[in-house]
Amino acid sequence: MKELLIQAADRSGVVNADMLRQFFDEHAEDDRRLDQVLMTAPNFTEDVVLRLFAEALGVSFFDEIEAQYVPQEFVESVPAPYAQHHYLIGYRPESQNGRLLVITANPLNVSVIDNVSKMLGLPVEMALSTRATITAAIDVAYEQKNTVIEEVAEEMDSQNLDQLVDEVQNSEDLLDVVNRPPVIRLVNDILFRALQMRASDIHIHPFETKIQVRYRIDGILYDTLTLNRNVLSLVISRIKVMAGMDIAERRMPQDGRCSVRIGQREIDLRVSTVPTSFGERAVLRLLDKSSGILTLEELGLFEEDKRIFDKMINRSHGVIFVTGPTGSGKSTTLYACLNRLDSTVKNIMTVEDPIEYQLNGISQMQVSLKKGMTFVNALRHILRQDPDVIMVGEVRDHETAAMAIQSSLTGHLVFSTLHTNDAAGAISRLLDFKIEPYLVSSSLIGVMAQRLVRRICPDCRTAYKPSPQELIELGLDDADGERMFYVGAGCAKCFDTGYRGRMGIYELMTVNETIRDMIYQRQTAGAIKKAALEAGMQTLRMDGARKVAAGITTIAEVLRVTQSDTI
C-alpha cells in the first residue's frame, strides 16, 4: 500500500513523493492502520491524505456532499450513531448512473463498508471525503429523517414523568433517538427543526386548547407547530430536566442552561420558564458554538466605516460604545472587535452576562448576582490584573458607567454596550447616569449604533420597481427609481420568506473636537447628531439605503428597523 501511495503522490502531486517516502521510513515501526498513521501526522492535512488515498485506490473524492443525493434507504437502514461513529454517508448523485456510493473518511476500514452493504442489502462502492463534510451531510440527512413530531405526540399519553430524570445525559446527541421515550424524541425533534430552519429562539406558548411552538428566524417570530394541550407538562418537564431546573416548581420563573449535540456540532441552550394562566411557558435561546465568531469584514461595514472603526479599536485608551436594542447584534460586534486585536501582545479581559462564545487567548468573566459578582465588582478586580483592553458586557447604571469611564482615563481601552436608539443618544444616556460632561468628553472615542436587517434570499431574488413614496421614506430621490431594486419572491431554501440570513446596518459617530465641546456644554442629542452628520456620519437609514442600492436587502426591511432622519 505504501508503494501505491508514493506512486499516487508522484502522479498527482498532491504531496511531495520524497517527503512521503521519508515519513514512511521514520514511522516504519508504527503498527496502526496506514490511514490512521497519516491522518494523525502533523505533516499532512486530512484533505491531502484522503485525496492521496482516492488517487491510489482509484475512487472518487468529494469536496461537498449535496443533501438531495443522500438516498432515503441509507437513512432508514443505517442508524445515525453508526454513521457518525464511522464517518460515512450514502450518496447517489446523477453523475454515478444510479450506483450507490458510501462516502467515508476511513479509506482502509473495508469491514464497515461491507456492514453497510449488508444493512442495505445492496452492493455499494466506496468514495472519500473529509470528516467535516461527511458530518455536515449526516446532520442534514438525519435531521430530515427525524421530523416525527406528529407521530410522537400521539404516543405520549402513557409517558411517566418520573422516568425522565434517569434518561438525561449532560450533553446528549439529538440524532440519537433509538429507543428513546416519546417525550424525548418530541423535544429533540423540536430542537432539530429549529436548527434546520436557522432559528435563534424557540417559544413554547400554551393556550387554552393548544400549545403553539414558535421559532424566531432572522429576528421574526413564526408559528411553526401546534401540539395537543395534554402534552404541555411532559414537554416542559423534559426541557427543565435537560437544563438542570426543578421540575416540581411550577409557580415561579426559572432559568437554566445546557448543551446538546447534533453530530459534531455543539449547541448551547439557555432556557427560561414562566408560569402563565394556561400553564408554564418556555423560551429556549440557541447558540451554535460551531458557527464561530464573525470577523470585522463579515459584519457588513462599508469600506470607509470599517477603516474608521479599525482605527478606533486600535487606540491605546478610551471608551467605545456599541448601541442598539436587544437582539441587534451588539455582542457579535464586540466579539469581532476583540478578535481583531492581537491577544498575544495585549492582555484582553471581559466581564459578561452571560458569556456567549469562548474567545481564544482572552480571559472572560461571568457576572453572578447571587455571588455578588456584579459588573462593577468584576471591573474592580479586572483593573488589578494589568489589562490593556476591557470589554464590559453592558452599562446599566451609574456605577458601571463611572467605572468604565474611569478605567479608560487610567490608560485602558474599554468596549461596552448601551441600549439607545442612535449613536448620539449614547451621550445623553451617559449624562443621565450622572456622569460629569468633562469625563464623557475626554474619554469617549466613538459610538456605533446598529440594527440587523434580513438579507434577500439569493435563490429567489427578483427585481421590482418601488413606489415614489418608498424612495422618499428611504431618503432617495426620484432619479433613483431608474436603478434596479430587489426583493425575495420566496422559495423552499428561505421557507417562502424571501429572506435568508442577516447583516448589520451601522451609524458610526466619531467624537471629534466639535462634539467634545458640545458634550462639555451639555447640548442635546439632536444637536450632536447634526454636528456628526456635518462631519460625514451616515445614519442607520442612510447606511440601510446604501445596502438596498447594493441589492443586499429590501426597502421594507430598512424602513422596518430604522427611524426617519428628521432632526
Coordinates of C-alpha atoms in Angstrom, one line a residue:
M1 CA 0.0 0.0 0.0
K2 CA 2.9 2.4 0.8
E3 CA 4.3 2.0 -2.7
L4 CA 0.8 2.7 -4.2
L5 CA 0.6 5.9 -2.2
I6 CA 4.1 7.0 -3.2
Q7 CA 3.2 6.4 -6.9
A8 CA -0.1 8.3 -6.4
A9 CA 1.8 11.2 -4.9
D10 CA 4.2 11.1 -7.9
R11 CA 1.3 11.1 -10.4
S12 CA -0.9 13.7 -8.8
G13 CA 1.5 16.0 -7.0
V14 CA -1.0 16.1 -4.0
V15 CA 2.1 15.7 -1.7
N16 CA 5.8 15.5 -2.3
A17 CA 6.6 11.8 -3.0
D18 CA 10.1 12.1 -1.4
M19 CA 8.6 13.6 1.7
L20 CA 6.1 10.8 1.9
R21 CA 8.7 8.1 1.5
Q22 CA 10.8 9.7 4.3
F23 CA 7.7 9.8 6.5
F24 CA 7.1 6.1 5.9
D25 CA 10.7 5.3 6.8
E26 CA 10.5 7.2 10.0
H27 CA 7.2 5.5 11.1
A28 CA 8.0 2.0 9.9
E29 CA 7.5 0.7 13.4
D30 CA 4.0 2.1 13.8
D31 CA 1.6 -0.8 13.8
R32 CA -1.6 1.2 13.3
R33 CA -3.5 1.1 10.1
L34 CA -1.8 3.2 7.4
D35 CA -4.7 5.7 7.0
Q36 CA -4.7 6.3 10.8
V37 CA -1.0 6.9 10.8
L38 CA -1.2 9.5 8.1
M39 CA -4.3 11.2 9.5
T40 CA -2.6 11.9 12.8
A41 CA 0.6 13.1 11.2
P42 CA 1.3 16.9 11.6
N43 CA 3.0 16.9 8.2
F44 CA -0.2 16.3 6.2
T45 CA -3.8 17.6 6.4
E46 CA -6.8 15.3 6.4
D47 CA -7.9 16.7 3.0
V48 CA -4.5 15.9 1.4
V49 CA -4.3 12.4 2.9
L50 CA -7.8 11.5 1.6
R51 CA -7.1 12.9 -1.8
L52 CA -3.9 10.8 -1.9
F53 CA -5.9 7.6 -1.0
A54 CA -8.5 8.4 -3.6
E55 CA -5.8 8.6 -6.3
A56 CA -4.1 5.5 -5.1
L57 CA -7.3 3.4 -4.8
G58 CA -8.9 4.8 -7.9
V59 CA -12.1 6.1 -6.1
S60 CA -13.8 9.5 -6.2
F61 CA -13.1 12.3 -3.7
F62 CA -16.0 14.7 -2.9
D63 CA -15.3 18.3 -1.8
E64 CA -19.0 18.7 -1.0
I65 CA -22.0 16.3 -0.5
E66 CA -25.4 17.6 -1.6
A67 CA -28.2 16.6 0.7
Q68 CA -30.7 15.8 -2.0
Y69 CA -28.5 12.9 -3.3
V70 CA -28.3 11.1 0.0
P71 CA -30.8 8.1 -0.6
Q72 CA -33.6 7.6 1.8
E73 CA -32.9 3.9 2.1
F74 CA -29.5 4.7 3.6
V75 CA -31.0 7.0 6.3
E76 CA -33.7 4.4 7.1
S77 CA -31.3 1.4 7.2
V78 CA -28.1 2.8 8.8
P79 CA -28.5 4.1 12.4
A80 CA -27.3 7.7 12.9
P81 CA -24.8 6.8 15.7
Y82 CA -23.2 4.2 13.4
A83 CA -22.9 6.7 10.5
Q84 CA -21.4 9.3 12.9
H85 CA -19.0 7.0 14.6
H86 CA -17.6 5.6 11.4
Y87 CA -17.9 8.8 9.4
L88 CA -19.9 7.5 6.4
I89 CA -22.9 8.6 4.4
G90 CA -24.7 7.1 1.4
Y91 CA -24.6 9.0 -1.9
R92 CA -26.3 8.6 -5.3
P93 CA -25.6 11.6 -7.5
E94 CA -26.8 11.7 -11.0
S95 CA -23.3 11.5 -12.3
Q96 CA -22.9 8.0 -10.9
N97 CA -25.7 6.5 -13.1
G98 CA -27.7 5.1 -10.2
R99 CA -24.7 3.4 -8.4
L100 CA -24.8 3.8 -4.6
L101 CA -21.6 5.2 -3.1
V102 CA -20.7 5.0 0.5
I103 CA -18.6 8.1 1.2
T104 CA -16.2 7.6 4.2
A105 CA -13.2 9.3 5.9
N106 CA -11.6 5.9 6.7
P107 CA -10.3 4.5 3.4
L108 CA -8.8 1.3 4.7
N109 CA -11.7 0.3 7.0
V110 CA -13.3 -2.0 4.5
S111 CA -15.3 -4.1 7.0
V112 CA -17.5 -1.1 7.8
I113 CA -18.3 -0.7 4.1
D114 CA -19.2 -4.4 4.0
N115 CA -21.5 -3.9 7.0
V116 CA -23.3 -1.0 5.3
S117 CA -23.8 -3.2 2.2
K118 CA -25.4 -5.9 4.4
M119 CA -27.7 -3.4 6.1
L120 CA -28.9 -2.0 2.8
G121 CA -29.0 -5.4 1.0
L122 CA -27.3 -3.7 -1.9
P123 CA -23.8 -3.7 -3.5
V124 CA -22.0 -0.4 -2.7
E125 CA -18.8 1.4 -3.9
M126 CA -16.5 3.4 -1.7
A127 CA -15.7 7.1 -2.1
L128 CA -13.9 9.5 0.1
S129 CA -14.4 12.9 1.7
T130 CA -13.3 14.7 4.9
R131 CA -14.9 14.1 8.3
A132 CA -16.3 17.7 8.5
T133 CA -18.0 17.3 5.1
I134 CA -19.5 13.9 6.0
T135 CA -20.7 15.1 9.4
A136 CA -22.5 18.0 7.9
A137 CA -24.2 15.7 5.4
I138 CA -25.2 13.3 8.2
D139 CA -26.6 16.2 10.2
V140 CA -28.9 17.3 7.3
A141 CA -29.9 13.8 6.3
Y142 CA -30.8 12.5 9.7
E143 CA -32.5 15.8 10.7
Q144 CA -34.8 15.3 7.8
K145 CA -35.5 11.7 8.9
N146 CA -36.3 12.7 12.5
T147 CA -39.2 15.1 11.8
V148 CA -41.7 12.8 13.5
I149 CA -43.5 15.2 15.8
E150 CA -47.0 14.3 14.9
E151 CA -46.4 10.5 15.4
V152 CA -44.5 11.1 18.7
A153 CA -47.2 13.4 20.2
E154 CA -49.7 10.6 19.9
E155 CA -47.6 8.2 21.8
M156 CA -47.1 10.4 24.9
D157 CA -50.2 9.9 27.0
S158 CA -48.7 7.0 28.8
Q159 CA -45.3 8.6 29.4
N160 CA -44.3 8.5 33.1
L161 CA -42.7 11.8 34.2
D162 CA -40.7 10.1 37.0
Q163 CA -38.6 8.3 34.4
L164 CA -37.4 11.5 32.7
V165 CA -34.6 12.2 35.2
D166 CA -32.9 8.9 34.5
E167 CA -32.9 9.5 30.8
V168 CA -30.8 12.6 30.7
Q169 CA -27.1 12.9 29.9
N170 CA -25.0 16.1 30.2
S171 CA -24.6 16.7 26.5
E172 CA -26.7 14.3 24.6
D173 CA -26.8 13.9 20.8
L174 CA -30.1 14.9 19.3
L175 CA -29.6 12.5 16.5
D176 CA -29.5 9.5 18.9
V177 CA -33.2 8.8 19.1
V178 CA -33.1 5.0 19.1
N179 CA -35.3 3.5 21.9
R180 CA -35.9 7.0 23.4
P181 CA -39.2 7.6 25.2
P182 CA -41.7 9.7 23.1
V183 CA -41.3 12.9 25.1
I184 CA -37.5 12.9 24.5
R185 CA -38.0 12.3 20.8
L186 CA -40.6 15.1 20.6
V187 CA -38.3 17.7 22.3
N188 CA -35.3 16.6 20.3
D189 CA -37.3 17.0 17.1
I190 CA -38.5 20.5 18.1
L191 CA -34.8 21.4 18.5
F192 CA -33.9 19.7 15.2
R193 CA -36.4 21.7 13.3
A194 CA -35.3 24.9 14.9
L195 CA -31.7 24.2 13.9
Q196 CA -32.7 23.2 10.4
M197 CA -34.6 26.5 10.0
R198 CA -31.7 28.6 11.4
A199 CA -33.9 29.7 14.4
S200 CA -32.2 31.7 17.2
D201 CA -35.1 31.1 19.8
I202 CA -37.9 28.6 20.4
H203 CA -41.0 29.8 22.1
I204 CA -43.4 27.1 23.7
H205 CA -46.5 29.1 24.3
P206 CA -49.5 27.4 26.0
F207 CA -53.1 28.5 25.2
E208 CA -56.5 27.2 26.4
T209 CA -56.8 24.5 23.8
K210 CA -53.4 24.0 22.2
I211 CA -49.6 24.6 22.5
Q212 CA -48.1 26.9 19.9
V213 CA -44.4 26.3 19.1
R214 CA -42.8 29.4 17.5
Y215 CA -39.4 29.9 16.0
R216 CA -37.6 33.2 15.8
I217 CA -35.8 33.1 12.4
D218 CA -33.7 36.1 11.3
G219 CA -35.4 38.2 14.1
I220 CA -39.0 37.4 13.2
L221 CA -41.3 35.0 15.1
Y222 CA -43.1 32.3 13.0
D223 CA -45.8 29.9 14.2
T224 CA -44.4 26.5 13.1
L225 CA -46.0 23.8 15.1
T226 CA -49.2 23.2 17.1
L227 CA -49.3 20.5 19.7
N228 CA -52.0 18.9 21.8
R229 CA -52.6 20.8 25.1
N230 CA -52.3 17.5 27.0
V231 CA -48.5 17.2 26.4
L232 CA -47.6 20.5 28.0
S233 CA -46.4 19.2 31.4
L234 CA -44.4 16.5 29.7
V235 CA -42.6 18.8 27.3
I236 CA -41.9 21.5 29.9
S237 CA -40.6 18.9 32.4
R238 CA -38.3 17.4 29.8
I239 CA -36.9 20.8 29.0
K240 CA -36.4 21.5 32.7
V241 CA -34.6 18.2 33.2
M242 CA -32.3 19.0 30.3
A243 CA -31.5 22.4 31.7
G244 CA -31.0 21.3 35.3
M245 CA -34.1 23.1 36.6
D246 CA -36.6 22.0 39.3
I247 CA -39.4 20.1 37.7
A248 CA -41.5 20.2 40.9
E249 CA -41.5 24.1 40.9
R250 CA -44.3 25.3 38.6
R251 CA -45.4 28.6 40.2
M252 CA -42.1 30.5 40.0
P253 CA -40.0 31.6 37.0
Q254 CA -36.8 29.6 36.5
D255 CA -33.6 29.9 34.3
G256 CA -31.3 27.1 33.2
R257 CA -28.8 26.1 30.6
C258 CA -27.4 23.0 28.9
S259 CA -25.6 21.8 25.9
V260 CA -26.8 19.3 23.2
R261 CA -25.0 17.9 20.2
I262 CA -26.1 17.4 16.6
G263 CA -23.4 15.1 15.2
Q264 CA -20.2 17.1 15.8
R265 CA -22.0 20.4 16.4
E266 CA -22.2 21.6 20.0
I267 CA -25.3 23.8 20.7
D268 CA -25.7 25.8 23.9
L269 CA -29.3 26.2 25.1
R270 CA -30.4 29.0 27.5
V271 CA -33.8 28.2 29.0
S272 CA -36.3 30.4 30.7
T273 CA -39.7 29.3 32.0
V274 CA -42.5 31.5 33.5
P275 CA -46.0 30.5 34.8
T276 CA -48.9 31.8 32.8
S277 CA -52.7 31.4 33.2
F278 CA -52.7 28.4 30.9
G279 CA -49.6 26.7 32.2
E280 CA -45.8 27.2 32.1
R281 CA -44.3 28.9 29.0
A282 CA -40.7 28.2 28.0
V283 CA -38.3 30.1 25.8
L284 CA -35.1 28.5 24.6
R285 CA -32.2 30.5 23.1
L286 CA -30.0 28.5 20.8
L287 CA -26.2 29.3 20.5
D288 CA -24.4 27.3 17.9
K289 CA -20.7 27.1 19.1
S290 CA -19.6 25.8 15.7
S291 CA -20.8 28.9 13.8
G292 CA -17.7 30.7 15.1
I293 CA -17.0 34.4 15.7
L294 CA -17.6 36.8 12.9
T295 CA -14.7 38.9 11.7
L296 CA -14.9 42.7 11.2
E297 CA -15.0 42.1 7.5
E298 CA -18.1 39.9 7.8
L299 CA -20.1 42.4 9.9
G300 CA -21.2 44.3 6.7
L301 CA -19.4 47.6 7.3
F302 CA -18.7 49.6 4.2
E303 CA -15.1 50.2 3.5
E304 CA -14.8 53.7 4.8
D305 CA -16.7 52.9 8.0
K306 CA -14.5 49.8 8.5
R307 CA -11.3 51.9 8.1
I308 CA -12.5 54.5 10.7
F309 CA -13.7 51.8 13.1
D310 CA -10.5 49.8 12.7
K311 CA -8.5 53.0 13.7
M312 CA -10.8 53.4 16.8
I313 CA -10.3 49.9 18.1
N314 CA -6.5 50.2 17.8
R315 CA -6.4 53.2 20.1
S316 CA -4.4 52.7 23.3
H317 CA -7.1 54.1 25.6
G318 CA -10.7 55.5 25.6
V319 CA -14.2 54.1 25.6
I320 CA -16.1 52.8 22.5
F321 CA -19.8 52.1 22.9
V322 CA -22.0 49.9 20.6
T323 CA -25.7 50.7 21.0
G324 CA -29.0 49.3 19.9
P325 CA -32.0 47.3 21.2
T326 CA -31.8 43.8 22.5
G327 CA -31.1 41.3 19.6
S328 CA -29.4 43.9 17.3
G329 CA -26.1 42.1 17.2
K330 CA -24.1 44.3 19.7
S331 CA -22.3 41.3 21.4
T332 CA -21.3 39.9 18.0
T333 CA -19.8 43.3 17.0
L334 CA -17.8 43.4 20.3
Y335 CA -16.5 39.9 19.8
A336 CA -15.4 40.8 16.3
C337 CA -13.5 43.8 17.7
L338 CA -11.8 41.7 20.4
N339 CA -11.0 39.1 17.8
R340 CA -9.3 41.8 15.6
L341 CA -6.9 42.7 18.4
D342 CA -3.8 40.7 18.9
S343 CA -4.2 38.9 22.2
T344 CA -0.6 37.7 22.1
V345 CA 0.7 41.2 22.8
K346 CA -2.3 42.6 24.7
N347 CA -3.9 41.5 27.9
I348 CA -7.6 41.4 27.0
M349 CA -10.3 40.7 29.6
T350 CA -14.1 40.7 29.5
V351 CA -16.9 40.7 32.0
E352 CA -20.2 39.4 30.5
D353 CA -23.7 38.4 31.4
P354 CA -23.6 35.6 30.2
I355 CA -20.5 34.5 28.3
E356 CA -22.0 33.6 24.8
Y357 CA -18.9 32.4 23.0
Q358 CA -15.4 31.4 24.2
L359 CA -12.6 33.6 22.6
N360 CA -9.1 32.2 22.2
G361 CA -6.4 33.9 24.2
I362 CA -8.9 36.1 26.1
S363 CA -9.9 35.9 29.8
Q364 CA -13.6 36.0 30.2
M365 CA -15.5 36.5 33.5
Q366 CA -19.2 35.7 34.1
V367 CA -21.4 38.1 36.2
S368 CA -23.1 36.3 39.1
L369 CA -25.5 38.4 41.1
K370 CA -26.1 35.5 43.6
K371 CA -22.4 35.5 44.5
G372 CA -22.1 39.3 44.5
M373 CA -20.1 39.4 41.2
T374 CA -21.7 42.4 39.5
F375 CA -20.2 44.3 36.6
V376 CA -18.8 46.9 39.0
N377 CA -17.1 44.4 41.3
A378 CA -15.7 42.4 38.4
L379 CA -14.3 45.6 36.8
R380 CA -12.6 46.5 40.1
H381 CA -10.8 43.1 40.2
I382 CA -10.0 43.2 36.4
L383 CA -8.2 46.5 36.9
R384 CA -5.8 44.7 39.3
Q385 CA -5.0 42.2 36.5
D386 CA -3.0 44.7 34.4
P387 CA -5.3 44.6 31.4
D388 CA -4.8 46.6 28.1
V389 CA -8.3 46.1 26.8
I390 CA -11.5 45.5 28.8
M391 CA -14.9 44.6 27.4
V392 CA -17.9 45.2 29.7
G393 CA -21.0 43.4 28.6
E394 CA -23.4 46.2 29.3
V395 CA -23.5 49.6 31.1
R396 CA -26.8 49.5 33.1
D397 CA -26.2 52.1 35.8
H398 CA -24.2 55.0 37.2
E399 CA -21.6 52.8 39.0
T400 CA -20.8 50.7 35.9
A401 CA -20.7 53.7 33.6
A402 CA -18.4 55.6 36.1
M403 CA -16.1 52.7 36.5
A404 CA -15.9 52.1 32.7
I405 CA -15.0 55.7 32.0
Q406 CA -12.6 55.8 34.9
S407 CA -10.8 52.7 33.5
S408 CA -10.4 54.4 30.1
L409 CA -8.9 57.5 31.8
T410 CA -6.3 55.4 33.5
G411 CA -5.0 54.1 30.2
H412 CA -7.2 51.2 29.2
L413 CA -9.3 50.7 26.0
V414 CA -12.8 49.9 27.1
F415 CA -15.6 48.4 24.9
S416 CA -19.2 48.2 26.1
T417 CA -22.9 48.4 25.0
L418 CA -25.8 50.7 25.8
H419 CA -29.5 50.5 25.0
T420 CA -30.1 53.7 22.9
N421 CA -31.8 54.3 19.6
D422 CA -28.9 56.0 17.9
A423 CA -25.3 56.9 18.3
A424 CA -25.8 60.5 19.7
G425 CA -28.3 59.1 22.2
A426 CA -25.5 57.3 24.0
I427 CA -24.1 60.6 25.2
S428 CA -27.5 61.7 26.6
R429 CA -27.7 58.3 28.4
L430 CA -24.3 58.7 30.0
L431 CA -25.2 62.2 31.2
D432 CA -28.5 60.7 32.5
F433 CA -26.3 58.3 34.5
K434 CA -24.9 61.5 36.3
I435 CA -21.5 61.1 34.6
E436 CA -19.8 64.6 34.5
P437 CA -19.7 66.0 31.0
Y438 CA -15.9 66.6 31.2
L439 CA -15.4 62.9 31.9
V440 CA -17.5 61.8 28.9
S441 CA -15.9 64.3 26.5
S442 CA -12.4 63.4 27.5
S443 CA -12.9 59.6 27.5
L444 CA -15.3 58.8 24.6
I445 CA -13.7 57.8 21.3
G446 CA -16.8 56.9 19.3
V447 CA -20.2 55.3 19.3
M448 CA -21.6 52.8 16.8
A449 CA -25.4 52.3 16.7
Q450 CA -26.6 49.2 14.8
R451 CA -29.6 47.2 13.7
L452 CA -29.9 43.9 11.9
V453 CA -31.7 43.6 8.6
R454 CA -32.6 40.4 6.7
R455 CA -30.7 39.6 3.6
I456 CA -32.6 38.9 0.3
C457 CA -32.5 35.2 -0.4
P458 CA -30.0 34.8 -3.3
D459 CA -32.0 31.8 -4.8
C460 CA -35.3 33.7 -5.3
R461 CA -34.1 37.3 -5.7
T462 CA -36.2 39.2 -8.3
A463 CA -36.2 42.8 -9.5
Y464 CA -39.0 45.2 -8.7
K465 CA -39.9 48.9 -9.0
P466 CA -40.5 50.7 -5.7
S467 CA -43.2 53.3 -5.3
P468 CA -42.1 57.0 -5.2
Q469 CA -43.3 57.1 -1.6
E470 CA -41.0 54.2 -0.6
L471 CA -38.0 56.0 -2.2
I472 CA -38.8 59.3 -0.4
E473 CA -39.1 57.5 3.0
L474 CA -35.7 55.8 2.4
G475 CA -34.2 59.2 1.6
L476 CA -33.7 58.5 -2.1
D477 CA -34.8 60.9 -4.8
D478 CA -37.0 60.1 -7.9
A479 CA -33.9 59.6 -10.1
D480 CA -33.1 56.5 -8.1
G481 CA -36.3 55.0 -9.5
E482 CA -34.4 54.1 -12.6
R483 CA -32.0 51.9 -10.5
M484 CA -32.7 48.2 -10.1
F485 CA -34.2 47.2 -6.7
Y486 CA -34.7 43.7 -5.5
V487 CA -37.0 41.6 -3.3
G488 CA -37.2 37.8 -2.5
A489 CA -40.0 36.0 -4.2
G490 CA -39.9 33.1 -1.6
C491 CA -38.6 29.6 -2.2
A492 CA -38.0 26.3 -0.3
K493 CA -34.5 27.4 0.8
C494 CA -35.8 30.5 2.6
F495 CA -39.0 28.9 3.8
D496 CA -41.0 31.2 1.5
T497 CA -40.0 34.3 3.4
G498 CA -37.9 35.9 0.7
Y499 CA -35.0 36.4 3.2
R500 CA -32.1 34.3 4.3
G501 CA -29.6 35.4 6.9
R502 CA -29.0 38.8 8.4
M503 CA -26.4 41.6 8.3
G504 CA -25.9 44.8 10.2
I505 CA -26.6 48.4 9.3
Y506 CA -24.5 50.9 11.2
E507 CA -24.3 54.5 12.3
L508 CA -20.7 55.3 13.3
M509 CA -20.1 58.5 15.2
T510 CA -16.5 59.6 15.8
V511 CA -16.1 62.0 18.7
N512 CA -14.2 65.0 17.2
E513 CA -13.3 68.3 18.8
T514 CA -16.6 69.9 17.9
I515 CA -18.6 67.1 19.5
R516 CA -16.3 67.1 22.6
D517 CA -17.2 70.8 23.1
M518 CA -20.9 70.1 22.6
I519 CA -20.8 67.3 25.2
Y520 CA -19.0 69.6 27.6
Q521 CA -21.8 72.2 27.1
R522 CA -24.5 69.5 27.7
Q523 CA -26.0 70.1 24.2
T524 CA -28.9 67.9 23.1
A525 CA -28.6 64.6 21.3
G526 CA -30.2 66.2 18.2
A527 CA -27.6 69.0 18.1
I528 CA -24.8 66.4 18.5
K529 CA -26.3 64.2 15.7
K530 CA -26.5 67.2 13.4
A531 CA -22.8 68.0 14.0
A532 CA -21.9 64.4 13.4
L533 CA -23.8 64.4 10.1
E534 CA -21.9 67.6 9.0
A535 CA -18.7 65.7 9.8
G536 CA -19.7 62.9 7.4
M537 CA -21.5 60.4 9.6
Q538 CA -24.0 58.1 7.8
T539 CA -27.2 57.4 9.8
L540 CA -28.7 54.0 10.2
R541 CA -31.3 54.7 7.5
M542 CA -28.6 56.1 5.1
D543 CA -26.5 53.0 5.6
G544 CA -29.6 50.9 5.0
A545 CA -30.3 52.8 1.8
R546 CA -26.7 52.0 0.6
K547 CA -27.4 48.3 1.3
V548 CA -30.7 48.5 -0.5
A549 CA -29.0 50.1 -3.5
A550 CA -26.3 47.3 -3.4
G551 CA -29.1 44.7 -3.7
I552 CA -28.4 43.2 -0.3
T553 CA -31.7 43.9 1.5
T554 CA -35.1 45.4 0.7
I555 CA -36.6 48.9 1.3
A556 CA -39.3 47.4 3.5
E557 CA -36.6 45.8 5.8
V558 CA -34.7 49.1 6.3
L559 CA -37.9 51.0 7.0
R560 CA -39.0 48.3 9.5
V561 CA -35.9 48.7 11.7
T562 CA -34.9 52.4 11.3
Q563 CA -36.5 55.7 12.2
S564 CA -36.8 58.8 10.0
D565 CA -33.7 61.0 9.9
T566 CA -35.6 64.2 10.6
I567 CA -33.8 66.1 13.4

